[in-house]
mmCIF file of C-alpha atoms in Angstrom:
data_model
loop_
_atom_site.group_PDB
_atom_site.id
_atom_site.type_symbol
_atom_site.label_atom_id
_atom_site.label_comp_id
_atom_site.label_asym_id
_atom_site.label_seq_id
_atom_site.Cartn_x
_atom_site.Cartn_y
_atom_site.Cartn_z
ATOM 1 C CA MET A 1 -41.270 41.801 6.016
ATOM 2 C CA LYS A 2 -44.787 43.349 6.128
ATOM 3 C CA VAL A 3 -47.507 43.365 4.087
ATOM 4 C CA ASP A 4 -50.280 46.458 5.628
ATOM 5 C CA GLU A 5 -54.012 46.390 5.220
ATOM 6 C CA ASP A 6 -53.878 46.798 1.390
ATOM 7 C CA GLY A 7 -51.292 43.964 0.793
ATOM 8 C CA ASP A 8 -47.995 46.377 0.163
ATOM 9 C CA ARG A 9 -45.314 44.487 0.811
ATOM 10 C CA SER A 10 -42.802 46.138 2.188
ATOM 11 C CA PRO A 11 -38.928 45.106 3.638
ATOM 12 C CA CYS A 12 -36.910 45.767 6.404
ATOM 13 C CA SER A 13 -35.079 49.110 4.689
ATOM 14 C CA TYR A 14 -38.280 51.225 3.644
ATOM 15 C CA LEU A 15 -39.339 50.628 7.005
ATOM 16 C CA GLY A 16 -36.029 51.087 8.749
ATOM 17 C CA LYS A 17 -32.301 49.438 9.005
ATOM 18 C CA MET A 18 -31.853 45.496 8.904
ATOM 19 C CA THR A 19 -28.947 44.835 11.758
ATOM 20 C CA GLY A 20 -27.744 41.372 10.714
ATOM 21 C CA SER A 21 -31.240 39.272 12.087
ATOM 22 C CA THR A 22 -32.395 42.163 13.337
ATOM 23 C CA CYS A 23 -34.842 45.267 11.812
ATOM 24 C CA ASN A 24 -34.790 48.499 13.688
ATOM 25 C CA THR A 25 -37.364 50.685 12.421
ATOM 26 C CA ASP A 26 -36.785 53.834 14.288
ATOM 27 C CA ALA A 27 -40.634 55.143 15.098
ATOM 28 C CA ARG A 28 -40.415 54.326 11.199
ATOM 29 C CA ALA A 29 -42.572 50.795 11.802
ATOM 30 C CA SER A 30 -47.292 51.605 10.776
ATOM 31 C CA SER A 31 -49.561 49.119 11.104
ATOM 32 C CA GLY A 32 -49.743 46.013 9.353
ATOM 33 C CA VAL A 33 -48.381 42.261 9.674
ATOM 34 C CA TYR A 34 -44.836 41.895 9.890
ATOM 35 C CA TRP A 35 -43.220 38.227 9.500
ATOM 36 C CA TYR A 36 -39.379 37.024 8.522
ATOM 37 C CA PRO A 37 -38.288 34.809 6.079
ATOM 38 C CA ARG A 38 -38.404 31.297 8.183
ATOM 39 C CA PRO A 39 -35.829 28.879 6.449
ATOM 40 C CA VAL A 40 -36.728 24.772 6.027
ATOM 41 C CA LEU A 41 -34.286 22.204 5.770
ATOM 42 C CA THR A 42 -35.718 18.829 5.278
ATOM 43 C CA VAL A 43 -33.343 15.602 4.472
ATOM 44 C CA SER A 44 -33.839 12.652 2.352
ATOM 45 C CA PRO A 45 -33.710 9.723 3.217
ATOM 46 C CA SER A 46 -34.043 10.465 6.586
ATOM 47 C CA TRP A 47 -32.368 6.783 7.364
ATOM 48 C CA THR A 48 -30.450 5.847 6.281
ATOM 49 C CA SER A 49 -27.444 2.748 6.325
ATOM 50 C CA PRO A 50 -24.232 3.502 6.229
ATOM 51 C CA GLY A 51 -21.842 5.330 3.332
ATOM 52 C CA ASP A 52 -25.311 6.203 2.137
ATOM 53 C CA SER A 53 -25.713 9.790 0.234
ATOM 54 C CA VAL A 54 -28.589 11.668 1.512
ATOM 55 C CA THR A 55 -29.670 15.117 0.587
ATOM 56 C CA LEU A 56 -30.047 18.112 2.537
ATOM 57 C CA THR A 57 -32.929 20.884 0.345
ATOM 58 C CA CYS A 58 -33.304 24.199 2.301
ATOM 59 C CA SER A 59 -36.748 26.498 1.085
ATOM 60 C CA VAL A 60 -38.029 30.318 2.932
ATOM 61 C CA GLU A 61 -40.912 30.233 3.637
ATOM 62 C CA PRO A 62 -42.794 32.443 1.729
ATOM 63 C CA PRO A 63 -40.601 31.941 -1.009
ATOM 64 C CA SER A 64 -38.531 34.937 -2.780
ATOM 65 C CA ALA A 65 -36.405 34.633 -4.808
ATOM 66 C CA GLY A 66 -32.136 35.472 -5.527
ATOM 67 C CA TRP A 67 -31.510 33.837 -1.736
ATOM 68 C CA ARG A 68 -27.823 31.622 -1.001
ATOM 69 C CA PHE A 69 -27.724 28.931 1.069
ATOM 70 C CA PHE A 70 -25.469 27.911 3.298
ATOM 71 C CA TRP A 71 -25.269 24.340 5.838
ATOM 72 C CA TYR A 72 -24.693 23.934 8.907
ATOM 73 C CA LYS A 73 -23.854 20.476 11.008
ATOM 74 C CA ALA A 74 -25.631 21.214 14.768
ATOM 75 C CA VAL A 75 -23.629 20.641 17.321
ATOM 76 C CA PRO A 76 -25.046 19.369 20.492
ATOM 77 C CA GLN A 77 -24.999 21.675 23.724
ATOM 78 C CA LEU A 78 -25.458 19.291 26.492
ATOM 79 C CA SER A 79 -25.943 22.248 29.710
ATOM 80 C CA ARG A 80 -28.581 23.970 27.902
ATOM 81 C CA TYR A 81 -30.349 21.120 25.646
ATOM 82 C CA SER A 82 -29.675 23.019 22.498
ATOM 83 C CA TYR A 83 -27.814 23.539 19.050
ATOM 84 C CA THR A 84 -24.661 26.090 17.586
ATOM 85 C CA HIS A 85 -24.685 25.693 14.286
ATOM 86 C CA GLU A 86 -20.893 24.198 12.628
ATOM 87 C CA LEU A 87 -20.760 26.006 8.864
ATOM 88 C CA LEU A 88 -19.926 22.459 6.190
ATOM 89 C CA ALA A 89 -17.134 22.333 4.693
ATOM 90 C CA GLY A 90 -16.678 25.697 1.768
ATOM 91 C CA GLY A 91 -19.399 25.706 2.324
ATOM 92 C CA THR A 92 -18.391 29.957 3.741
ATOM 93 C CA THR A 93 -20.182 31.702 0.640
ATOM 94 C CA GLY A 94 -23.147 29.599 0.364
ATOM 95 C CA THR A 95 -24.023 27.422 -2.362
ATOM 96 C CA GLU A 96 -27.382 28.798 -5.515
ATOM 97 C CA GLN A 97 -28.719 25.740 -5.547
ATOM 98 C CA ASP A 98 -31.338 25.527 -2.629
ATOM 99 C CA SER A 99 -30.129 21.512 -2.213
ATOM 100 C CA TYR A 100 -27.096 19.848 -0.070
ATOM 101 C CA ILE A 101 -25.768 16.257 -0.156
ATOM 102 C CA LEU A 102 -23.609 14.436 2.274
ATOM 103 C CA HIS A 103 -21.577 11.826 0.769
ATOM 104 C CA GLY A 104 -20.996 8.683 2.902
ATOM 105 C CA GLN A 105 -22.701 9.464 5.757
ATOM 106 C CA THR A 106 -22.042 6.820 7.800
ATOM 107 C CA HIS A 107 -23.502 8.192 12.061
ATOM 108 C CA THR A 108 -26.562 10.490 13.054
ATOM 109 C CA ALA A 109 -25.745 13.435 12.880
ATOM 110 C CA GLY A 110 -28.573 16.983 13.153
ATOM 111 C CA TYR A 111 -27.647 20.083 10.777
ATOM 112 C CA ALA A 112 -29.993 23.142 9.855
ATOM 113 C CA CYS A 113 -29.557 25.002 7.028
ATOM 114 C CA ARG A 114 -30.490 29.438 6.882
ATOM 115 C CA ALA A 115 -30.016 31.352 3.548
ATOM 116 C CA GLY A 116 -28.613 35.316 2.936
ATOM 117 C CA ARG A 117 -29.264 37.581 0.763
ATOM 118 C CA GLY A 118 -28.089 41.344 -0.206
ATOM 119 C CA ASP A 119 -24.438 43.249 -0.140
ATOM 120 C CA PRO A 120 -23.877 43.454 3.111
ATOM 121 C CA VAL A 121 -25.486 39.628 3.565
ATOM 122 C CA SER A 122 -28.968 39.298 5.123
ATOM 123 C CA TYR A 123 -29.573 36.294 6.828
ATOM 124 C CA THR A 124 -31.897 34.235 8.222
ATOM 125 C CA GLN A 125 -33.100 32.633 11.171
ATOM 126 C CA TYR A 126 -31.849 29.453 11.433
ATOM 127 C CA SER A 127 -33.625 26.588 10.045
ATOM 128 C CA ASP A 128 -34.672 23.857 12.922
ATOM 129 C CA VAL A 129 -32.376 20.973 14.009
ATOM 130 C CA GLU A 130 -33.544 17.490 11.819
ATOM 131 C CA PHE A 131 -31.987 14.289 11.639
ATOM 132 C CA VAL A 132 -29.793 11.753 9.732
ATOM 133 C CA LEU A 133 -30.942 8.771 11.269
ATOM 134 C CA SER A 134 -28.485 5.453 11.298
ATOM 135 C CA GLY A 135 -28.861 2.358 13.286
ATOM 136 C CA GLY A 136 -25.453 2.146 11.662
ATOM 137 C CA VAL A 137 -22.399 1.171 14.677
ATOM 138 C CA ASN A 138 -19.729 3.813 15.248
ATOM 139 C CA PRO A 139 -16.744 2.528 17.232
ATOM 140 C CA ALA A 140 -16.646 5.636 19.381
ATOM 141 C CA ALA A 141 -20.156 5.343 20.466
ATOM 142 C CA SER A 142 -23.413 2.749 21.573
ATOM 143 C CA LEU A 143 -26.821 2.805 22.229
ATOM 144 C CA THR A 144 -27.481 -0.255 24.550
ATOM 145 C CA VAL A 145 -31.450 -0.799 25.106
ATOM 146 C CA SER A 146 -32.000 -2.995 28.286
ATOM 147 C CA PRO A 147 -34.299 -5.458 27.226
ATOM 148 C CA HIS A 148 -32.648 -6.111 24.767
ATOM 149 C CA ARG A 149 -34.962 -5.575 22.426
ATOM 150 C CA LEU A 150 -36.858 -2.969 19.528
ATOM 151 C CA GLN A 151 -40.419 -3.321 21.227
ATOM 152 C CA HIS A 152 -41.601 -3.334 24.948
ATOM 153 C CA PHE A 153 -44.771 -3.578 26.646
ATOM 154 C CA SER A 154 -46.189 0.080 27.885
ATOM 155 C CA THR A 155 -45.746 -0.309 31.546
ATOM 156 C CA GLU A 156 -42.238 -2.300 30.846
ATOM 157 C CA SER A 157 -39.379 0.281 32.470
ATOM 158 C CA LEU A 158 -36.672 0.856 29.734
ATOM 159 C CA SER A 159 -32.520 1.641 30.907
ATOM 160 C CA LEU A 160 -31.112 3.239 27.774
ATOM 161 C CA ILE A 161 -26.970 2.983 28.045
ATOM 162 C CA CYS A 162 -24.922 5.280 26.389
ATOM 163 C CA GLU A 163 -21.466 4.675 25.566
ATOM 164 C CA GLY A 164 -17.945 5.701 23.860
ATOM 165 C CA ASN A 165 -15.560 8.412 23.879
ATOM 166 C CA SER A 166 -17.499 11.114 25.918
ATOM 167 C CA THR A 167 -17.800 11.936 29.754
ATOM 168 C CA GLU A 168 -21.175 13.031 29.485
ATOM 169 C CA TRP A 169 -24.366 12.059 27.769
ATOM 170 C CA ARG A 170 -28.260 12.706 26.980
ATOM 171 C CA VAL A 171 -29.875 10.697 25.674
ATOM 172 C CA MET A 172 -32.592 11.769 22.557
ATOM 173 C CA LYS A 173 -35.516 10.996 21.187
ATOM 174 C CA VAL A 174 -36.811 11.896 17.605
ATOM 175 C CA ASP A 175 -41.303 10.928 17.479
ATOM 176 C CA GLU A 176 -42.952 10.509 13.950
ATOM 177 C CA ASP A 177 -44.128 13.971 13.785
ATOM 178 C CA GLY A 178 -40.136 14.686 14.421
ATOM 179 C CA ASP A 179 -41.121 16.445 18.148
ATOM 180 C CA ARG A 180 -37.652 15.478 19.459
ATOM 181 C CA SER A 181 -37.247 15.077 23.811
ATOM 182 C CA PRO A 182 -34.645 14.249 26.406
ATOM 183 C CA CYS A 183 -34.497 11.696 28.020
ATOM 184 C CA SER A 184 -35.459 14.301 31.201
ATOM 185 C CA TYR A 185 -38.867 14.591 29.258
ATOM 186 C CA LEU A 186 -39.589 10.666 29.644
ATOM 187 C CA GLY A 187 -38.068 9.523 32.904
ATOM 188 C CA LYS A 188 -33.982 10.173 34.887
ATOM 189 C CA MET A 189 -30.526 10.513 33.238
ATOM 190 C CA THR A 190 -28.311 9.212 36.087
ATOM 191 C CA GLY A 191 -24.972 9.368 34.166
ATOM 192 C CA SER A 192 -24.157 7.649 30.943
ATOM 193 C CA THR A 193 -28.609 5.899 31.410
ATOM 194 C CA CYS A 194 -31.284 7.231 30.860
ATOM 195 C CA ASN A 195 -34.166 4.738 32.978
ATOM 196 C CA THR A 196 -38.399 5.510 31.768
ATOM 197 C CA ASP A 197 -39.707 4.816 34.264
ATOM 198 C CA ALA A 198 -42.321 3.126 32.293
ATOM 199 C CA ARG A 199 -42.781 6.381 30.302
ATOM 200 C CA ALA A 200 -40.836 5.595 27.450
ATOM 201 C CA SER A 201 -43.226 6.412 24.196
ATOM 202 C CA SER A 202 -42.779 4.842 20.584
ATOM 203 C CA GLY A 203 -39.448 7.312 18.596
ATOM 204 C CA VAL A 204 -35.818 6.393 17.431
ATOM 205 C CA TYR A 205 -34.015 6.647 20.697
ATOM 206 C CA TRP A 206 -29.758 7.427 20.430
ATOM 207 C CA CYS A 207 -26.581 9.034 22.187
ATOM 208 C CA GLU A 208 -24.855 12.307 21.829
ATOM 209 C CA SER A 209 -22.178 14.267 23.627
ATOM 210 C CA GLU A 210 -20.523 17.215 21.982
ATOM 211 C CA THR A 211 -18.483 15.084 20.072
ATOM 212 C CA GLN A 212 -20.537 11.837 19.128
ATOM 213 C CA SER A 213 -23.925 10.525 18.250
ATOM 214 C CA SER A 214 -24.406 6.765 18.655
ATOM 215 C CA ASN A 215 -25.901 4.057 16.423
ATOM 216 C CA ALA A 216 -30.003 5.171 16.426
ATOM 217 C CA ALA A 217 -32.844 2.390 17.915
ATOM 218 C CA ASN A 218 -35.989 2.511 16.165
ATOM 219 C CA ILE A 219 -38.642 1.771 19.491
ATOM 220 C CA THR A 220 -41.778 0.922 19.932
ATOM 221 C CA ILE A 221 -44.226 0.684 23.057
ATOM 222 C CA HIS A 222 -46.743 -1.261 22.903
ATOM 223 C CA SER A 223 -50.445 -0.922 24.013
ATOM 224 C CA GLY A 224 -52.007 -4.678 23.271
ATOM 225 C CA ASP A 225 -50.542 -8.018 24.449
ATOM 226 C CA VAL A 226 -48.022 -9.504 22.688
ATOM 227 C CA ILE A 227 -44.446 -8.418 21.138
ATOM 228 C CA LEU A 228 -41.761 -8.919 18.726
ATOM 229 C CA VAL A 229 -38.431 -9.869 19.343
ATOM 230 C CA SER A 230 -35.884 -8.147 17.590
ATOM 231 C CA PRO A 231 -32.455 -7.176 18.081
ATOM 232 C CA VAL A 232 -31.834 -3.676 18.474
ATOM 233 C CA ARG A 233 -28.695 -3.374 15.985
ATOM 234 C CA PRO A 234 -28.082 -4.392 12.305
ATOM 235 C CA VAL A 235 -27.710 -8.579 12.154
ATOM 236 C CA THR A 236 -24.501 -8.704 10.317
ATOM 237 C CA GLU A 237 -24.340 -11.077 7.315
ATOM 238 C CA GLY A 238 -23.942 -14.609 7.653
ATOM 239 C CA HIS A 239 -24.738 -14.474 10.980
ATOM 240 C CA SER A 240 -27.949 -15.856 12.325
ATOM 241 C CA VAL A 241 -30.598 -14.401 13.928
ATOM 242 C CA THR A 242 -34.153 -15.746 16.310
ATOM 243 C CA LEU A 243 -36.841 -14.135 16.405
ATOM 244 C CA GLY A 244 -39.574 -14.441 19.222
ATOM 245 C CA CYS A 245 -42.941 -13.605 20.224
ATOM 246 C CA LYS A 246 -43.496 -12.483 23.321
ATOM 247 C CA LEU A 247 -47.019 -11.922 25.610
ATOM 248 C CA ARG A 248 -47.499 -9.284 28.502
ATOM 249 C CA THR A 249 -47.779 -12.352 31.050
ATOM 250 C CA GLU A 250 -44.960 -15.454 31.198
ATOM 251 C CA ASN A 251 -48.075 -17.609 29.430
ATOM 252 C CA LEU A 252 -47.019 -19.507 26.262
ATOM 253 C CA LEU A 253 -47.913 -18.195 23.163
ATOM 254 C CA TYR A 254 -50.041 -21.050 21.127
ATOM 255 C CA ASN A 255 -49.859 -21.251 16.846
ATOM 256 C CA VAL A 256 -47.367 -18.317 16.027
ATOM 257 C CA ASP A 257 -46.913 -17.489 12.449
ATOM 258 C CA PHE A 258 -44.295 -15.122 11.951
ATOM 259 C CA TYR A 259 -44.623 -12.091 9.007
ATOM 260 C CA LYS A 260 -42.915 -10.412 6.761
ATOM 261 C CA ASN A 261 -43.777 -7.716 4.770
ATOM 262 C CA ASP A 262 -47.132 -9.173 5.866
ATOM 263 C CA LYS A 263 -46.384 -12.030 4.074
ATOM 264 C CA LEU A 264 -46.813 -15.248 5.712
ATOM 265 C CA ILE A 265 -43.308 -17.105 6.323
ATOM 266 C CA PRO A 266 -43.445 -21.078 6.627
ATOM 267 C CA ASN A 267 -41.978 -21.832 9.582
ATOM 268 C CA PRO A 268 -41.553 -25.789 10.800
ATOM 269 C CA VAL A 269 -40.425 -24.218 14.674
ATOM 270 C CA ARG A 270 -43.727 -22.567 16.197
ATOM 271 C CA GLY A 271 -42.987 -19.921 18.805
ATOM 272 C CA GLU A 272 -40.097 -18.905 17.340
ATOM 273 C CA LEU A 273 -37.960 -17.843 13.635
ATOM 274 C CA LEU A 274 -34.323 -19.267 13.770
ATOM 275 C CA ILE A 275 -32.500 -17.313 10.054
ATOM 276 C CA SER A 276 -29.536 -19.639 10.435
ATOM 277 C CA ALA A 277 -27.454 -17.514 7.988
ATOM 278 C CA VAL A 278 -28.659 -13.783 7.221
ATOM 279 C CA THR A 279 -28.793 -12.179 3.905
ATOM 280 C CA LYS A 280 -29.550 -8.784 2.322
ATOM 281 C CA SER A 281 -32.621 -10.150 1.390
ATOM 282 C CA ASP A 282 -33.925 -10.694 4.794
ATOM 283 C CA GLU A 283 -34.216 -6.890 5.828
ATOM 284 C CA GLY A 284 -37.338 -6.049 6.024
ATOM 285 C CA PHE A 285 -40.786 -5.465 9.017
ATOM 286 C CA TYR A 286 -41.854 -8.461 11.055
ATOM 287 C CA LYS A 287 -44.203 -9.317 12.563
ATOM 288 C CA CYS A 288 -45.935 -12.504 14.802
ATOM 289 C CA ARG A 289 -48.999 -13.292 15.641
ATOM 290 C CA GLY A 290 -50.558 -15.940 18.170
ATOM 291 C CA ARG A 291 -52.957 -17.178 20.252
ATOM 292 C CA LYS A 292 -54.390 -17.331 24.018
ATOM 293 C CA SER A 293 -54.539 -21.365 24.213
ATOM 294 C CA PRO A 294 -54.352 -23.929 21.374
ATOM 295 C CA GLN A 295 -58.450 -23.752 20.985
ATOM 296 C CA GLY A 296 -58.980 -19.498 21.497
ATOM 297 C CA LEU A 297 -60.067 -18.072 18.286
ATOM 298 C CA GLU A 298 -59.013 -14.725 19.587
ATOM 299 C CA THR A 299 -55.388 -13.625 17.504
ATOM 300 C CA LEU A 300 -53.031 -11.603 18.982
ATOM 301 C CA THR A 301 -50.582 -9.438 16.643
ATOM 302 C CA SER A 302 -47.509 -7.657 17.529
ATOM 303 C CA ALA A 303 -46.586 -3.989 16.032
ATOM 304 C CA GLU A 304 -43.946 -4.628 13.436
ATOM 305 C CA SER A 305 -39.644 -3.707 13.494
ATOM 306 C CA TRP A 306 -37.888 -3.207 11.033
ATOM 307 C CA LEU A 307 -34.745 -5.903 11.163
ATOM 308 C CA SER A 308 -31.887 -4.312 9.213
ATOM 309 C CA VAL A 309 -28.729 -6.451 8.306
ATOM 310 C CA LYS A 310 -25.003 -5.369 7.903
ATOM 311 C CA TYR A 311 -22.326 -6.657 5.962
ATOM 312 C CA PRO A 312 -19.569 -8.075 7.860
ATOM 313 C CA GLU A 313 -16.668 -5.811 9.099
ATOM 314 C CA GLU A 314 -14.149 -8.224 8.391
ATOM 315 C CA ALA A 315 -15.386 -7.729 4.348
ATOM 316 C CA ALA A 316 -15.729 -4.320 4.434
ATOM 317 C CA SER A 317 -12.294 -4.112 6.077
ATOM 318 C CA SER A 318 -10.875 -6.242 3.582
ATOM 319 C CA SER A 319 -12.323 -3.911 0.770
ATOM 320 C CA VAL A 320 -10.514 -1.490 2.400
ATOM 321 C CA PHE A 321 -7.066 -2.599 1.504
ATOM 322 C CA LEU A 322 -8.247 -4.770 -1.806
ATOM 323 C CA VAL A 323 -7.027 -2.606 -3.897
ATOM 324 C CA PRO A 324 -4.172 -0.973 -2.811
ATOM 325 C CA LEU A 325 -2.290 -4.729 -2.573
ATOM 326 C CA VAL A 326 -3.775 -5.703 -6.193
ATOM 327 C CA VAL A 327 -2.214 -2.481 -7.564
ATOM 328 C CA GLY A 328 1.025 -2.783 -5.392
ATOM 329 C CA LEU A 329 1.364 -6.648 -7.308
ATOM 330 C CA VAL A 330 1.259 -5.709 -10.620
ATOM 331 C CA SER A 331 3.543 -2.658 -9.676
ATOM 332 C CA GLY A 332 5.400 -5.201 -8.895
ATOM 333 C CA VAL A 333 5.538 -7.037 -12.400
ATOM 334 C CA LEU A 334 5.686 -4.737 -13.516
ATOM 335 C CA LEU A 335 8.700 -3.484 -12.390
ATOM 336 C CA ILE A 336 10.301 -7.436 -12.571
ATOM 337 C CA ILE A 337 9.533 -7.039 -16.653
ATOM 338 C CA LEU A 338 11.095 -3.698 -16.945
ATOM 339 C CA LEU A 339 14.252 -5.296 -15.023
ATOM 340 C CA LEU A 340 14.446 -8.019 -17.052
ATOM 341 C CA LEU A 341 14.277 -6.386 -20.357
ATOM 342 C CA PHE A 342 16.408 -3.801 -19.373
ATOM 343 C CA LEU A 343 18.983 -6.694 -18.056
ATOM 344 C CA ARG A 344 18.073 -8.669 -21.651
ATOM 345 C CA ARG A 345 19.541 -5.675 -23.388
ATOM 346 C CA TYR A 346 22.403 -4.319 -21.059
ATOM 347 C CA ARG A 347 23.851 -8.576 -21.530
ATOM 348 C CA LYS A 348 22.333 -7.892 -25.872
ATOM 349 C CA SER A 349 24.302 -4.444 -25.804
ATOM 350 C CA GLU A 350 27.610 -6.381 -23.659
ATOM 351 C CA ALA A 351 28.031 -8.962 -26.030
ATOM 352 C CA SER A 352 27.768 -6.724 -29.568
ATOM 353 C CA SER A 353 31.095 -4.528 -28.020
ATOM 354 C CA LEU A 354 32.656 -7.827 -26.700
ATOM 355 C CA SER A 355 32.381 -8.935 -30.275
ATOM 356 C CA ARG A 356 33.157 -5.657 -32.643
ATOM 357 C CA LEU A 357 36.555 -5.594 -29.732
ATOM 358 C CA VAL A 358 37.325 -8.942 -31.653
ATOM 359 C CA GLN A 359 36.659 -8.233 -34.501
ATOM 360 C CA ALA A 360 38.820 -4.977 -33.956
ATOM 361 C CA SER A 361 41.837 -7.753 -32.853
ATOM 362 C CA LEU A 362 41.756 -9.461 -35.452
ATOM 363 C CA LEU A 363 42.062 -6.379 -38.108
ATOM 364 C CA SER A 364 45.148 -5.361 -36.655
ATOM 365 C CA LEU A 365 46.734 -8.912 -36.889
#
């Protein structure tokens, strides 16, 4: 599109020829401001629990009518720190709706969109890749953080380790502004391990290969003197978990209190918080607060971290087989009932035939 000094707008077809994503003006261009319609993708929610539905929404800037929308999964290209675009199932003709629902999202993945209109179709460029993040365990790929906690001091070095069914990995990070960076911006990638050399910053980290993505970890880098010690991965419901409070030095912290969603938790054990049998109601933002000395007036407070709880895998697995099992049992019972009814009618029929035969024999005498 082009707008001139009088505010008049004109598409490429007034200036030359649009071929794919390129406008060739054939020396017919004139002064003005040129731009290309730009698609913007948003995902909601951006952080999910396994099995959630996710809505992708695509808008075109500046807004205009007549667009169809096309939806893509982002496939990592490790050698170029970029992504290719794989059209989602059923999306070859696009949709008139500007939203697309992903059902049963189970793992971290990137998505993009673009818009098109006209015949033949003229497409916009692809949107920026946006990620749906999940802390859920992916059996094919996993991220391990060492030291094994979500919060770290700014002077610490981290190791982010990728494991799974791929021979080559990269560690990615997205910050609260949505900016993405690979391990090479944070430290050094050696094999499947990213060592940050104390250059890590707060954000969500995950591993990706050209075929797999791992669980994501929301890591906080704290410049203060105290951090909360909490697990990186979701805690299985029914299991126990212990939260701690750690000073930058190795000294003890006194009068330690724990808070969930900014509310003080009554805790008879000083220095740590034990939840003996975790339930979904224990999910929330936790932080700790303590003092450097028993009589000290200055309190030190950690940042918050989210404690995630997942259902037991055994329960999830058994629920998968429960419905077929019940259906099988009911079908078996019905089959037995039908067989008994058939035998009963068969016996009655046989008895009736025998009775008629006897009667006929007596009459013949």
